[in-house]
Structures are given as structure tokens and as C-alpha cells.
C-alpha positions as semicolon CSV with decimal commas, in nm:
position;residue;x (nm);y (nm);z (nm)
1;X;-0,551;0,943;1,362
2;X;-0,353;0,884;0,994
3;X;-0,438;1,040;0,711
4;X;-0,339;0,928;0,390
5;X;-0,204;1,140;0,115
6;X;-0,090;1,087;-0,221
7;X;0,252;1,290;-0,294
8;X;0,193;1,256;-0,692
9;X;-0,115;1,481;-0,655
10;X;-0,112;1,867;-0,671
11;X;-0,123;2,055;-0,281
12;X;-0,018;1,677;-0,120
13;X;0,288;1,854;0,047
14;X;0,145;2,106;0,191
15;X;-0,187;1,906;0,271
16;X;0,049;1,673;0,450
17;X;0,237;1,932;0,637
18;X;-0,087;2,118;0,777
19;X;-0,233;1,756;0,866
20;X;0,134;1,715;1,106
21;X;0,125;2,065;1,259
22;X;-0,226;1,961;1,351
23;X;-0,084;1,614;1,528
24;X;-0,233;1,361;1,211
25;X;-0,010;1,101;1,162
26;X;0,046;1,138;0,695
27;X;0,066;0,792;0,530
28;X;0,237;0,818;0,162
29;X;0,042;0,630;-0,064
30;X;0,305;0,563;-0,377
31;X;0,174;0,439;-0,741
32;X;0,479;0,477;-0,925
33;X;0,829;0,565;-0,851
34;X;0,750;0,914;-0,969
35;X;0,552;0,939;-0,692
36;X;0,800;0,819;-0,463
37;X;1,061;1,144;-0,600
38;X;0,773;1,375;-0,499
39;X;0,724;1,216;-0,133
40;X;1,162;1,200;-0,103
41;X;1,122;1,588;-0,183
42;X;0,859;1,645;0,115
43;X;0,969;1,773;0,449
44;X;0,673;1,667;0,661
45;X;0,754;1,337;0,873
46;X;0,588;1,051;0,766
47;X;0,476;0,755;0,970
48;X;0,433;0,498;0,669
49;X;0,450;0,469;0,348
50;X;0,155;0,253;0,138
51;X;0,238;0,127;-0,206
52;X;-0,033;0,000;-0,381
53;X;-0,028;-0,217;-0,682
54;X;-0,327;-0,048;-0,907
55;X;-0,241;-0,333;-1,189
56;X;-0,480;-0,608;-1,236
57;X;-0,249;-0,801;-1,404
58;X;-0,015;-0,996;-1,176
59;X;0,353;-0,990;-1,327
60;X;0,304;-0,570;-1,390
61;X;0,170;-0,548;-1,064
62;X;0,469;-0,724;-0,873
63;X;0,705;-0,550;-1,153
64;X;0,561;-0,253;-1,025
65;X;0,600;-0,308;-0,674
66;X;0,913;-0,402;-0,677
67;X;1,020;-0,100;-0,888
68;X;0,875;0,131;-0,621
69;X;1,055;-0,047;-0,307
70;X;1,379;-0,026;-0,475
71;X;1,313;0,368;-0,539
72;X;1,257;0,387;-0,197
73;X;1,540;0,575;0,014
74;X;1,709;0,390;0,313
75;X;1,593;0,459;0,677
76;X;1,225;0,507;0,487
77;X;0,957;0,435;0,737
78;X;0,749;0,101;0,771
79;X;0,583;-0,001;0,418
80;X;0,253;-0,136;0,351
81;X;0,223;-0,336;0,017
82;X;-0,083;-0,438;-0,124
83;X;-0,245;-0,529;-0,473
84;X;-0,588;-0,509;-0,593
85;X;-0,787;-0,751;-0,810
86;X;-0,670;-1,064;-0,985
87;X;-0,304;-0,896;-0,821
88;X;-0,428;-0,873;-0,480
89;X;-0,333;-1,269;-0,345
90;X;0,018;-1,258;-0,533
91;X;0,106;-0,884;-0,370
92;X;0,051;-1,015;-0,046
93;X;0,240;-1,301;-0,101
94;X;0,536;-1,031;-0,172
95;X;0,453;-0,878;0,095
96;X;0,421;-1,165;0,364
97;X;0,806;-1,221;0,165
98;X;0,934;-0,912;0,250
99;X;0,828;-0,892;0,582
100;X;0,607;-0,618;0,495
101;X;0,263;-0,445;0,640
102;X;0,032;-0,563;0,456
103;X;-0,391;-0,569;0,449
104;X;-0,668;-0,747;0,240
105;X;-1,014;-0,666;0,265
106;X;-1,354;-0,665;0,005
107;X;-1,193;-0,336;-0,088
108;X;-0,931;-0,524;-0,236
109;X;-1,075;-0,869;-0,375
110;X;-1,402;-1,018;-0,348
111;X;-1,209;-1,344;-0,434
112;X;-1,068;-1,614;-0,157
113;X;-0,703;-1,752;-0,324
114;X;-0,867;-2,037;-0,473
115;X;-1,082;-1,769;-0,681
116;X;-1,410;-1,858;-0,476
117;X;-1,618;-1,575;-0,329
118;X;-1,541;-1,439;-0,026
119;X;-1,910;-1,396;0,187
120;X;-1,715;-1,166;0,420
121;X;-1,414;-0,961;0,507
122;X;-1,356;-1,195;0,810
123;X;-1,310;-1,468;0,565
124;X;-1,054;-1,319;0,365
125;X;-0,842;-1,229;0,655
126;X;-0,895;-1,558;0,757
127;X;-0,744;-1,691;0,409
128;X;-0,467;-1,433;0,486
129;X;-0,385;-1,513;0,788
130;X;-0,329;-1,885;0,666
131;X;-0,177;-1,802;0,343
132;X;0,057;-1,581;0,605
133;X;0,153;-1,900;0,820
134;X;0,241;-2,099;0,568
């Protein structure tokens, strides 16, 4: 089981550290490099981190992942990058790039790269999966 916390928010340390005793696997989910200086000041294990790209707008959201990755101490544990809206097809890209986890999914986009509708979620990692391969 993971569990994902967000370090930025009050009681996410300690949340974090009673979810570990308990044998939860904590997932850091990082907004802003801010949030990655409260996660680097935890000392519950984690077993990945998530950035996520909350800006619509594509240049700010790659701006901001990028700003986060670099904040990111060395040894850190796997990353998973993702965007969300009109941001979501150009964060994966990064993170296809980077050799980064990654995930897409309705909860993301409703939008196939080409802007058409996705009808599913099985589409959409379908489109992924291509974009991925290419």
C-alpha cells in the first residue's frame, strides 16, 4: 500500500512517519520547491517522490517542474512527473525526457495530444504509450 502525502501541509511529517511505523509505503507529492525543503527536513523514508505540475499554462508548468527537480537532493528516490490540463501532454513529454515515472489518466486531461476527446482512460494511455515510443 502507498500513501501519498504532501510535506507543504501542516501534520505531513508526522502523518508520514505514523503511516511507515505502520508498514505504508509515503509518496511526497511536491508543488513547489518550498515543498521540497519541508520533505528534505523529514526523517521518515520515502519510496517516491511525485511532482506535479498544478499550472495550466505550459511554459510555467515545465518552468516549474524543472525548478523542483533541480531542488531535489542527490540519491532522492524515484520521481514521478506529471502535469495537468492544457500542461499535461508537454509534462509527460519531460518526463518520457528525463527518464522519469510518469502517469496520464481522465484525472489529468480529458484531451488526446491532438486536443480531441479522449472516450476513455485506455485511450489516453494508449496515446501515451505511443507518444512514449516515439
Amino acid at each position: 500500500m502507498r500513501r501519498r502525502t504532501r510535506p507543504h501541509e501542516p501534520g505531513a511529517a508526522e502523518v508520514a512517519a505514523a503511516l511507515h511505523e505502520r508498514g505504508v509505503m509515503v509518496e511526497a507529492g511536491l508543488w513547489t520547491p518550498a515543498a521540497v525543503d519541508a520533505w528534505r527536513r523529514w526523517s521518515t523514508p520515502t519510496g517516491r517522490v511525485l511532482v506535479e505540475c498544478m499550472a495550466e499554462q505550459v511554459e510555467t508548468a515545465l518552468a516549474d517542474a524543472a525548478a523542483i527537480l533541480a531542488a531535489l537532493p542527490g540519491g532522492h528516490p524515484p520521481v514521478l512527473l506529471h502535469g495537468e490540463g492544457p500542461a499535461t501532454w508537454p509534462v509527460y513529454a519531460e518526463a518520457v525526457r528525463r527518464g522519469l515515472h510518469t502517469r496520464i489518466g481522465l484525472e489529468d486531461t480529458l484531451l488526446l495530444p491532438d486536443g480531441t476527446p479522449a472516450p476513455d482512460n485506455a485511450t489516453l494511455v494508449t496515446a501515451a504509450l505511443t507518444a512514449a515510443a516515439r
